[in-house]
Coordinates of C-alpha atoms in Angstrom, one line a residue:
Chain Q
M1 CA 118.2 54.5 144.8
T2 CA 118.8 56.4 141.5
L3 CA 116.9 59.2 139.9
K4 CA 114.3 58.8 137.3
I5 CA 112.4 61.2 135.0
V6 CA 108.6 61.3 135.1
A7 CA 108.0 61.0 131.4
S8 CA 104.6 62.8 131.6
Q9 CA 106.3 65.8 133.1
C10 CA 109.4 65.8 130.8
T11 CA 109.3 68.6 128.1
S12 CA 112.2 67.0 126.3
C13 CA 114.3 70.4 126.7
S14 CA 117.4 68.4 127.1
A15 CA 118.8 70.5 129.8
C16 CA 119.6 67.5 132.1
E17 CA 121.3 65.5 129.3
A18 CA 124.3 67.9 129.2
E19 CA 124.5 68.3 132.9
C20 CA 124.7 64.6 133.9
P21 CA 128.3 63.9 135.0
N22 CA 127.8 60.2 134.3
V23 CA 126.4 60.5 130.8
A24 CA 123.4 58.5 132.1
I25 CA 120.6 60.5 130.4
Y26 CA 119.4 59.9 126.9
E27 CA 116.4 60.6 124.7
K28 CA 113.9 57.8 124.2
N29 CA 110.5 58.1 122.7
G30 CA 110.4 61.9 122.8
T31 CA 111.4 62.3 126.4
F32 CA 114.5 61.8 128.2
V33 CA 115.3 58.9 130.5
I34 CA 118.0 58.0 133.1
N35 CA 120.0 54.7 132.8
P36 CA 119.7 53.4 136.3
K37 CA 122.9 51.5 136.0
K38 CA 124.9 54.7 135.4
C39 CA 123.1 57.1 137.8
T40 CA 125.0 57.9 141.0
E41 CA 122.7 60.7 142.2
C42 CA 125.7 63.0 141.6
I43 CA 127.2 61.7 144.9
G44 CA 130.9 62.4 144.7
H45 CA 130.2 65.0 141.8
F46 CA 127.9 67.6 143.2
D47 CA 125.8 68.5 146.2
K48 CA 122.7 67.8 144.5
P49 CA 121.5 65.7 141.5
Q50 CA 122.2 68.0 138.4
C51 CA 119.3 66.7 136.5
A52 CA 116.9 67.9 139.1
E53 CA 118.7 71.2 139.6
V54 CA 118.5 72.2 136.0
C55 CA 115.0 70.7 135.1
P56 CA 112.4 73.5 134.4
V57 CA 109.5 71.4 135.6
D58 CA 109.4 70.7 139.5
N59 CA 109.1 67.0 140.7
T60 CA 110.3 65.7 137.1
C61 CA 113.5 64.3 138.2
I62 CA 112.8 62.2 141.3
I63 CA 114.3 59.5 143.4
D64 CA 113.5 56.0 142.0
E65 CA 112.6 54.1 145.3
S66 CA 112.9 50.7 143.4
Y67 CA 116.7 50.8 143.3
P68 CA 119.0 50.5 146.3
R69 CA 120.6 53.6 147.5
Y70 CA 123.8 54.2 145.4
Q71 CA 125.8 55.2 148.5
A72 CA 125.2 51.8 150.0
A73 CA 127.3 50.5 147.3
V74 CA 130.2 52.8 147.8
Chain F
M1 CA 127.9 91.7 101.2
D2 CA 127.7 94.4 103.9
A3 CA 131.1 95.6 104.7
A4 CA 130.2 96.8 108.1
T5 CA 129.2 93.3 109.3
G6 CA 132.5 91.9 108.9
R7 CA 131.1 88.7 107.5
E8 CA 133.8 88.8 104.6
E9 CA 136.2 86.6 106.6
L10 CA 133.6 83.9 106.5
G11 CA 132.4 84.6 102.8
G12 CA 135.7 85.0 101.4
G13 CA 136.9 88.3 99.8
G14 CA 136.8 91.8 101.2
G15 CA 139.1 93.3 103.9
P16 CA 139.1 93.1 107.5
V17 CA 136.9 95.3 109.6
N18 CA 138.1 97.9 111.9
L19 CA 136.2 97.1 115.0
D20 CA 137.8 100.1 116.9
A21 CA 136.3 102.4 114.6
V22 CA 132.9 100.9 115.0
M23 CA 133.3 100.8 118.8
Q24 CA 134.2 104.4 118.8
Q25 CA 131.0 105.4 117.0
V26 CA 128.9 103.1 119.5
A27 CA 130.5 104.9 122.2
E28 CA 130.0 108.4 120.8
H29 CA 126.3 107.7 119.9
K30 CA 124.3 108.8 123.0
G31 CA 120.9 107.6 121.7
C32 CA 118.4 110.0 120.3
G33 CA 119.3 113.7 120.9
T34 CA 117.0 115.7 123.0
Q35 CA 117.1 118.5 120.5
G36 CA 114.5 117.1 118.3
G37 CA 112.1 116.2 121.0
S38 CA 110.8 112.7 121.7
G39 CA 108.5 112.7 118.8
K40 CA 111.2 112.8 116.2
A41 CA 110.1 110.8 113.3
S42 CA 113.7 109.8 112.1
C43 CA 114.8 108.6 115.5
G44 CA 115.6 105.1 116.5
S45 CA 114.0 102.4 114.7
G46 CA 112.4 105.1 112.4
A47 CA 112.6 105.1 108.7
G48 CA 115.7 107.2 108.6
Q49 CA 119.2 107.1 109.7
G50 CA 118.5 109.9 112.2
D51 CA 121.5 110.5 114.4
L52 CA 122.7 106.9 114.2
P53 CA 126.4 106.8 113.1
T54 CA 126.7 105.5 109.7
D55 CA 128.4 102.3 110.3
I56 CA 125.7 101.2 112.7
W57 CA 122.9 102.4 110.4
E58 CA 124.5 100.4 107.6
K59 CA 124.2 97.3 109.9
V60 CA 120.7 97.9 110.9
K61 CA 118.9 99.5 108.0
N62 CA 118.1 96.1 106.3
H63 CA 117.6 94.2 109.6
P64 CA 113.8 93.4 110.0
C65 CA 114.0 93.0 113.8
Y66 CA 115.8 96.4 114.2
S67 CA 114.3 98.7 111.8
E68 CA 110.4 98.9 111.6
E69 CA 110.8 100.3 108.1
A70 CA 113.1 97.5 106.9
H71 CA 110.7 94.9 108.3
H72 CA 108.3 95.7 105.4
H73 CA 111.0 94.6 102.9
Y74 CA 113.2 92.2 104.5
A75 CA 112.6 88.8 106.3
R76 CA 114.1 86.9 109.0
M77 CA 113.8 83.4 110.4
H78 CA 114.5 81.7 113.7
V79 CA 115.7 78.1 113.9
A80 CA 114.8 76.2 117.1
V81 CA 118.0 74.3 118.0
A82 CA 118.3 75.4 121.5
P83 CA 115.7 73.7 123.8
A84 CA 117.6 73.7 127.0
C85 CA 117.6 76.7 129.5
N86 CA 119.5 77.6 132.5
I87 CA 117.2 80.0 134.2
Q88 CA 113.6 80.0 135.2
C89 CA 111.4 83.0 134.4
N90 CA 107.9 83.5 136.0
Y91 CA 106.4 84.5 132.6
C92 CA 107.7 81.4 130.9
N93 CA 106.3 77.8 131.1
R94 CA 108.4 75.1 129.5
K95 CA 105.9 72.3 130.2
Y96 CA 103.3 73.5 127.8
D97 CA 103.7 73.1 124.1
C98 CA 100.7 72.4 121.9
A99 CA 99.8 73.2 118.2
N100 CA 97.4 75.9 119.1
E101 CA 99.5 77.5 121.6
S102 CA 101.9 80.2 120.7
R103 CA 104.3 82.6 122.4
P104 CA 108.0 83.3 122.6
G105 CA 109.8 80.2 124.0
V106 CA 107.3 77.7 122.6
V107 CA 108.0 75.9 119.4
S108 CA 106.4 72.8 117.8
E109 CA 109.6 71.4 116.3
K110 CA 113.1 71.2 117.6
L111 CA 115.9 71.0 115.0
T112 CA 119.4 69.4 114.9
P113 CA 122.1 71.9 113.6
E114 CA 122.1 70.1 110.4
Q115 CA 118.3 70.3 110.0
A116 CA 118.5 73.9 110.8
A117 CA 121.1 74.6 108.2
K118 CA 119.1 72.9 105.5
K119 CA 116.0 74.8 106.6
V120 CA 117.9 78.1 106.3
L121 CA 119.0 77.4 102.8
A122 CA 115.5 76.2 101.8
V123 CA 114.0 79.3 103.1
A124 CA 116.5 81.7 101.7
S125 CA 116.1 80.1 98.3
T126 CA 112.5 80.5 98.4
I127 CA 112.2 84.0 100.1
P128 CA 115.0 86.0 98.5
Q129 CA 114.5 88.8 101.0
M130 CA 115.3 86.5 103.8
T131 CA 118.6 88.2 105.1
V132 CA 118.6 87.4 109.0
L133 CA 119.0 84.1 110.8
G134 CA 118.4 84.1 114.5
I135 CA 118.7 81.6 117.3
A136 CA 116.3 82.5 120.1
G137 CA 115.6 79.2 122.0
P138 CA 113.0 77.9 122.8
G139 CA 115.6 77.6 125.7
D140 CA 118.7 79.8 125.8
P141 CA 121.1 79.5 122.8
L142 CA 124.1 79.9 125.1
A143 CA 122.7 77.2 127.5
N144 CA 123.2 75.0 124.3
P145 CA 126.5 76.3 123.0
E146 CA 127.4 73.3 120.8
K147 CA 124.1 73.2 119.1
T148 CA 124.0 77.1 118.5
F149 CA 127.6 77.4 117.2
K150 CA 127.5 74.3 115.1
T151 CA 124.3 75.8 113.4
F152 CA 126.3 79.2 112.9
E153 CA 129.2 77.2 111.5
L154 CA 127.2 75.3 108.9
I155 CA 125.2 78.4 107.8
A156 CA 128.2 80.7 107.6
K157 CA 129.8 78.1 105.2
S158 CA 126.7 77.5 103.0
A159 CA 125.0 80.9 103.0
P160 CA 127.7 83.5 103.7
D161 CA 125.4 86.4 102.9
I162 CA 123.0 85.8 105.8
K163 CA 123.5 87.6 109.0
L164 CA 123.6 85.7 112.2
C165 CA 122.1 86.7 115.5
L166 CA 121.2 85.3 118.8
S167 CA 119.1 86.0 121.8
T168 CA 120.1 85.2 125.3
N169 CA 119.1 85.6 128.8
G170 CA 122.8 86.5 129.4
L171 CA 123.7 84.2 132.4
A172 CA 126.3 82.2 130.2
L173 CA 127.0 85.2 128.0
P174 CA 130.5 86.3 129.4
D175 CA 131.9 82.7 128.8
H176 CA 130.9 82.7 125.0
V177 CA 131.7 86.4 123.9
D178 CA 134.9 85.4 122.2
T179 CA 133.1 82.6 120.2
I180 CA 130.3 84.9 119.2
A181 CA 132.8 87.4 118.1
G182 CA 134.8 84.7 116.1
F183 CA 131.6 83.7 114.2
N184 CA 131.1 87.5 113.3
V185 CA 127.7 87.4 114.8
D186 CA 126.0 90.5 113.7
H187 CA 124.0 91.3 116.8
V188 CA 123.1 89.9 120.1
T189 CA 119.9 90.4 122.0
I190 CA 119.9 90.2 125.8
T191 CA 116.7 90.0 127.8
I192 CA 117.3 92.3 130.8
N193 CA 114.2 92.7 133.0
M194 CA 115.9 94.3 136.0
V195 CA 119.2 95.7 137.4
D196 CA 117.9 95.4 141.0
P197 CA 118.1 92.0 142.5
E198 CA 115.1 92.7 144.8
I199 CA 113.0 93.2 141.8
G200 CA 114.7 90.2 139.9
A201 CA 113.7 87.9 142.8
K202 CA 110.0 88.6 141.8
I203 CA 110.7 87.6 138.2
Y204 CA 113.2 84.7 138.4
P205 CA 112.5 81.8 140.8
W206 CA 116.0 80.2 140.1
V207 CA 119.0 80.3 138.0
Y208 CA 121.4 77.4 137.4
W209 CA 125.0 78.3 137.3
K210 CA 128.2 76.3 137.8
H211 CA 126.2 73.1 138.7
K212 CA 124.1 74.8 141.4
R213 CA 120.6 76.1 141.5
Y214 CA 120.5 79.6 142.9
T215 CA 117.2 81.2 144.2
G216 CA 115.9 84.4 145.5
V217 CA 118.0 87.6 145.6
E218 CA 121.3 85.7 145.2
A219 CA 120.0 84.3 141.8
A220 CA 118.9 87.6 140.6
K221 CA 122.2 89.3 141.7
L222 CA 124.2 86.6 139.8
L223 CA 122.0 87.0 136.8
T224 CA 122.2 90.9 136.5
D225 CA 125.9 91.0 137.1
R226 CA 126.4 88.4 134.3
Q227 CA 124.1 90.1 132.0
L228 CA 125.7 93.6 132.3
Q229 CA 129.2 92.0 132.2
G230 CA 128.3 90.2 129.0
L231 CA 126.7 93.3 127.5
E232 CA 130.0 95.4 128.2
M233 CA 132.1 92.6 126.8
L234 CA 130.1 92.5 123.6
T235 CA 130.0 96.3 123.0
E236 CA 133.7 96.6 123.8
R237 CA 134.1 94.2 120.8
G238 CA 132.0 96.3 118.6
I239 CA 129.2 93.6 118.4
L240 CA 125.7 95.4 118.2
C241 CA 123.5 94.7 121.3
K242 CA 119.8 95.0 121.7
V243 CA 118.2 94.7 125.1
N244 CA 114.8 93.2 125.4
S245 CA 112.6 93.9 128.6
V246 CA 109.4 92.4 129.5
M247 CA 107.1 95.1 131.0
I248 CA 105.4 93.7 134.1
P249 CA 103.1 96.2 135.7
G250 CA 103.7 96.5 139.4
V251 CA 106.8 94.6 139.3
N252 CA 109.4 96.2 137.0
D253 CA 107.4 98.8 135.0
Q254 CA 108.8 101.8 136.8
H255 CA 112.1 100.2 137.2
L256 CA 112.7 99.7 133.5
V257 CA 113.5 103.4 133.2
E258 CA 116.6 102.5 135.3
V259 CA 117.3 99.4 133.2
N260 CA 117.2 101.6 130.2
K261 CA 119.9 103.9 131.6
A262 CA 122.0 101.0 132.8
V263 CA 121.9 99.3 129.4
K264 CA 122.5 102.5 127.4
S265 CA 125.5 103.4 129.6
R266 CA 127.0 100.0 128.6
G267 CA 126.6 100.5 124.8
A268 CA 123.4 98.9 124.1
F269 CA 122.0 100.5 120.9
L270 CA 118.3 99.7 121.0
H271 CA 115.8 98.8 123.8
N272 CA 112.8 96.8 123.1
I273 CA 110.2 97.0 126.0
M274 CA 107.6 94.3 125.3
P275 CA 104.3 93.8 127.1
L276 CA 104.0 90.7 129.5
I277 CA 102.1 87.8 128.1
S278 CA 100.3 86.2 131.0
A279 CA 97.0 84.5 129.9
P280 CA 96.1 81.9 132.7
E281 CA 95.9 79.1 130.0
H282 CA 99.6 79.4 129.4
G283 CA 100.2 78.0 132.8
T284 CA 103.1 80.5 133.7
V285 CA 103.5 81.6 137.3
F286 CA 102.4 85.1 136.3
G287 CA 99.4 83.6 134.4
L288 CA 98.4 81.6 137.4
T289 CA 98.9 84.4 140.0
G290 CA 96.7 86.8 137.8
Q291 CA 99.5 89.2 137.1
R292 CA 98.2 91.4 134.4
G293 CA 100.1 92.6 131.2
P294 CA 100.1 96.4 130.4
S295 CA 97.5 98.2 128.3
A296 CA 98.6 99.6 125.0
Q297 CA 98.9 103.2 126.4
E298 CA 100.8 102.1 129.4
L299 CA 103.3 100.4 127.2
K300 CA 103.5 103.4 124.9
A301 CA 103.8 105.8 127.9
L302 CA 106.9 103.7 129.2
Q303 CA 108.5 103.6 125.7
D304 CA 108.0 107.3 125.4
S305 CA 109.6 107.9 128.7
C306 CA 112.6 105.9 127.8
E307 CA 112.9 107.4 124.3
G308 CA 114.9 110.5 125.4
E309 CA 117.5 108.2 126.8
M310 CA 118.1 105.8 123.7
N311 CA 116.5 104.3 120.6
M312 CA 113.4 102.5 121.4
M313 CA 112.0 99.6 119.4
R314 CA 108.4 99.7 118.7
H315 CA 107.5 97.1 116.2
C316 CA 108.3 93.8 118.2
R317 CA 105.7 91.2 117.6
Q318 CA 107.0 88.8 120.1
C319 CA 107.6 86.1 117.4
R320 CA 107.9 82.4 118.1
A321 CA 111.4 80.9 118.3
D322 CA 110.6 79.1 115.0
A323 CA 109.1 82.1 113.1
V324 CA 109.9 82.3 109.4
G325 CA 109.4 85.3 107.1
L326 CA 108.5 88.9 106.9
L327 CA 107.4 90.1 110.5
G328 CA 103.6 90.0 110.6
E329 CA 103.4 87.3 107.8
D330 CA 104.7 84.0 109.3
R331 CA 105.5 81.4 106.7
S332 CA 106.8 78.7 109.2
A333 CA 104.1 76.2 108.0
E334 CA 105.6 76.0 104.6
F335 CA 108.9 74.8 106.2
T336 CA 108.3 72.0 108.5
T337 CA 111.1 69.5 108.8
D338 CA 109.3 66.9 106.6
K339 CA 108.9 69.5 103.7
I340 CA 112.4 70.8 104.0
M341 CA 114.1 67.4 103.8
E342 CA 112.2 66.8 100.6
M343 CA 113.2 70.2 99.1
E344 CA 115.6 70.6 96.3
V345 CA 117.7 73.6 97.4
N346 CA 119.3 75.8 94.9
Y347 CA 121.0 78.6 96.8
D348 CA 121.8 81.3 94.3
L349 CA 123.6 84.3 95.8
E350 CA 123.3 86.4 92.6
S351 CA 119.6 86.3 92.2
R352 CA 119.2 87.0 95.9
K353 CA 121.2 90.1 95.5
A354 CA 119.3 91.2 92.4
Y355 CA 116.0 90.8 94.2
Q356 CA 117.3 92.8 97.2
E357 CA 118.5 95.6 94.9
M358 CA 114.8 95.8 93.5
V359 CA 113.5 96.1 97.1
E360 CA 115.9 98.8 97.8
K361 CA 114.6 100.8 94.9
E362 CA 111.1 100.4 96.2
R363 CA 112.1 101.6 99.6
Q364 CA 113.7 104.7 98.3
D365 CA 110.6 105.6 96.3
K366 CA 108.7 105.4 99.6
V367 CA 111.0 107.5 101.5
A368 CA 110.9 110.2 98.7
A369 CA 107.2 110.2 98.7
K370 CA 107.1 110.7 102.4
Q371 CA 109.6 113.5 102.3
E372 CA 107.6 115.4 99.6
E373 CA 104.5 115.3 101.6
L374 CA 106.3 116.2 104.9
E375 CA 107.4 119.4 103.2
T376 CA 103.8 120.5 102.8
L377 CA 103.4 120.2 106.5
A378 CA 106.0 122.8 107.1
G379 CA 104.7 126.1 108.6
I380 CA 101.6 124.4 110.0
A381 CA 101.7 124.9 113.7
S382 CA 99.6 122.6 116.1
D383 CA 100.1 120.9 119.3
I384 CA 97.7 118.1 118.2
K385 CA 99.1 114.6 118.3
L386 CA 97.0 111.6 117.6
L387 CA 97.3 107.9 116.6
V388 CA 96.0 106.3 113.4
A389 CA 95.9 102.6 112.5
V390 CA 96.8 101.2 109.1
A391 CA 95.9 97.9 107.5
T392 CA 98.9 96.8 105.5
K393 CA 100.4 93.7 103.9
G394 CA 103.9 95.3 103.8
S395 CA 106.0 97.3 101.4
G396 CA 105.0 100.5 103.3
L397 CA 101.6 100.5 101.6
I398 CA 98.0 100.7 102.6
N399 CA 97.2 97.6 100.9
E400 CA 95.1 95.4 103.2
H401 CA 91.2 95.0 103.3
F402 CA 89.9 95.9 106.7
G403 CA 88.4 92.4 107.2
H404 CA 91.6 90.5 106.2
A405 CA 93.9 92.5 108.6
K406 CA 95.6 90.3 111.2
E407 CA 97.3 93.3 112.7
F408 CA 97.2 97.1 112.4
Q409 CA 100.2 99.4 112.4
V410 CA 99.9 102.4 114.6
Y411 CA 101.4 105.7 113.7
E412 CA 101.4 109.0 115.7
L413 CA 100.8 112.0 113.7
S414 CA 101.9 115.5 114.6
T415 CA 103.2 118.4 112.7
S416 CA 106.6 116.7 112.7
G417 CA 105.2 113.9 110.6
A418 CA 104.1 110.3 111.0
K419 CA 106.0 108.3 113.5
F420 CA 105.5 104.5 113.7
V421 CA 104.6 103.7 117.4
G422 CA 103.6 100.1 117.3
H423 CA 101.3 97.4 116.0
R424 CA 98.1 95.9 117.3
R425 CA 97.2 92.4 116.5
V426 CA 93.6 91.4 116.1
D427 CA 91.6 88.4 115.4
L428 CA 90.4 88.2 111.7
Y429 CA 87.2 90.3 111.3
C430 CA 86.4 88.8 108.1
Q431 CA 86.5 84.8 108.0
G432 CA 85.1 83.2 104.8
G433 CA 83.8 86.4 103.4
Y434 CA 81.2 87.4 106.1
G435 CA 81.9 89.6 109.1
D436 CA 81.8 88.4 112.6
E437 CA 80.2 90.8 115.1
D438 CA 82.2 89.6 118.1
S439 CA 85.7 90.0 116.3
L440 CA 84.8 93.5 115.3
E441 CA 84.5 94.4 118.9
T442 CA 87.9 93.0 119.5
V443 CA 89.3 95.0 116.7
I444 CA 87.8 98.2 118.0
R445 CA 89.2 97.5 121.4
A446 CA 92.6 97.0 120.0
I447 CA 92.7 100.3 118.0
N448 CA 90.4 102.3 120.5
D449 CA 93.1 104.8 121.0
C450 CA 93.2 105.7 117.3
H451 CA 91.4 108.5 115.6
A452 CA 91.3 106.7 112.2
V453 CA 92.0 103.4 110.4
F454 CA 93.5 103.5 107.0
V455 CA 92.5 100.6 104.8
A456 CA 92.4 99.4 101.2
K457 CA 88.8 98.6 101.3
I458 CA 86.2 98.1 104.0
G459 CA 82.6 97.0 104.0
G460 CA 79.5 99.0 104.9
C461 CA 78.7 97.5 108.2
P462 CA 82.2 97.6 109.9
K463 CA 82.3 101.2 108.5
N464 CA 79.3 102.3 110.4
D465 CA 80.4 100.5 113.6
L466 CA 83.8 102.1 113.5
L467 CA 82.2 105.6 113.0
T468 CA 79.9 104.8 116.0
A469 CA 83.1 104.0 118.0
G470 CA 84.6 107.4 117.0
I471 CA 87.2 105.8 114.7
D472 CA 87.2 107.3 111.2
P473 CA 87.6 104.6 108.4
V474 CA 89.7 106.0 105.6
D475 CA 89.8 104.1 102.3
Q476 CA 90.7 107.0 100.0
F477 CA 94.3 106.2 100.0
A478 CA 94.1 102.6 99.0
H479 CA 97.4 101.2 97.7
E480 CA 99.3 104.4 98.5
F481 CA 102.3 104.9 100.7
I482 CA 101.4 104.8 104.4
E483 CA 103.4 107.8 105.8
K484 CA 102.6 110.1 102.8
S485 CA 98.8 109.3 103.1
A486 CA 98.7 109.6 106.8
I487 CA 100.4 113.1 106.6
T488 CA 97.9 114.2 103.9
W489 CA 95.0 113.0 106.0
F490 CA 96.4 114.8 109.1
K491 CA 96.7 118.1 107.2
T492 CA 93.1 117.9 106.2
Y493 CA 92.2 117.0 110.0
L494 CA 94.1 120.1 111.2
E495 CA 92.3 122.4 108.7
K496 CA 88.9 120.9 109.9
V497 CA 89.8 121.6 113.4
N498 CA 90.9 125.2 112.6
T499 CA 87.8 125.9 110.7
G500 CA 85.8 124.5 113.4
E501 CA 84.2 121.8 111.3
I502 CA 85.4 119.1 113.8
E503 CA 86.4 119.3 117.4
H504 CA 89.6 117.5 118.5
Y505 CA 89.4 115.2 121.5
E506 CA 91.6 112.8 123.1
R507 CA 90.9 109.1 122.5
G508 CA 90.9 106.4 125.3
D509 CA 93.1 103.3 125.9
A510 CA 93.4 100.2 123.8
E511 CA 93.9 96.5 124.7
I512 CA 96.9 94.3 123.8
R513 CA 96.1 90.9 122.4
Q514 CA 97.8 88.2 124.4
G515 CA 100.1 85.7 122.8
A516 CA 103.0 85.6 120.3
L517 CA 102.5 86.1 116.6
I518 CA 101.8 83.0 114.6
A519 CA 100.8 82.3 111.1
A520 CA 97.1 83.2 110.9
Q521 CA 94.4 80.8 110.8

């Protein structure tokens, strides 16, 4: 799994972009998106995913179930 | 160039500034003295220097956001380069941003530092009285330090006469104080709503600090410690600090007196207590839980009770983070990114200076006129204090038609003179040349605590309705100076009370219109 940003919720404030330790977040069509290939759910970096911690709108940075758990690959 | 701002280092020429001397004066300044009473017209953000040290007065006298008198003559602009925030406030909703919506923290366009610098040059070339550039969000400028400081760097290079300022929640402030000092930032505003974490927990659901989200009392404790530390660090370096507080009835309204003491003792030179904006349609936590904002008289009473402690700011209009122009006369619509990028910019320092000298002359005439009239009040003894509203387009004149007024300035009159105590925004009464009955009611509600309203012109119908509501419509001072005219009117009022022609009575309360200031319809 990785995290994904719910586009309809994103205010495009850019707070997550600067906090992502993997530089996985970028702006696309007016909102921010997470590159699933780069997202590590912040495992190994921080206790909690930084995008979700800093996001001003609850339930915007959420787990994307369509990807396998990052930890499994570790 | 203003010697006291220390901007010479960036502008080239001029000597270094003795920060210690400024600091000493900040330390010595203990707010408004008590000897003059809280109604002192020259106090704080009033028209005169009052007991402000000269160096500080030099810094603030032409700053539209600090001096309610200067805002008639000078303009400021905000650039929205800082969209990210590191805390969540219950009066803020970052999710909602639509064209018809307006309040602090909400903007329609975010700018890159390069776009922002171009915008500043374009505006300053078009509006020669534009002297101040602020970065105030829509997030927190210090949660976006690269964008904020890059913007300052570009502007300092191309428009060295423009004063820089920024507004922050203070969480990241201690980390950036040296950079702020390095850019010769003229003044910093910190929003401090509490110094008691228990109260803070009711205002801030979380703060994000050092890669962790903190909640509850722990979050509020962290925030207040960082805010006060940042404030101390700034004032130690001689950087002027204003403190903004949002008045939330039942949450921090009484507590703001404590906040006032705490920030004053740490060297803040001005305190701006603003009413909570909490309309349900804004979707903020406070809006949704039905937390009300204060009434006009509740706000005034709190400001009055803090006034003995330090200078109070009274003319804040809670501008948007992308406001442009004179306070009360937003021109941001003229400077959208599309328009700016097409503009030919010719930044002419000399013509800006010449224009500003003309403005200074106009200001001095106004002060002289007020002084002259004030002298005629000498010797009249009366305890009567009352409020009057004024329709003005600026320059300190009664020069607005009642029906065209988007806001009224409110002055408190007493035998010590006319003192500005605030403004009341209203919906336009006159739209397309005819009066609208419903909006007249809202105008009356907004100035219901006033005894009179001074206008350049007013129609027959609203005149009668105002009289019925007990508010005297005064149009005999059209295009004259506000304070001089108000004092003249007040003298006549006192004479009529003395002769028994009229009876003085207290007026009721008034309503504060929700929402930040935008360009009018």
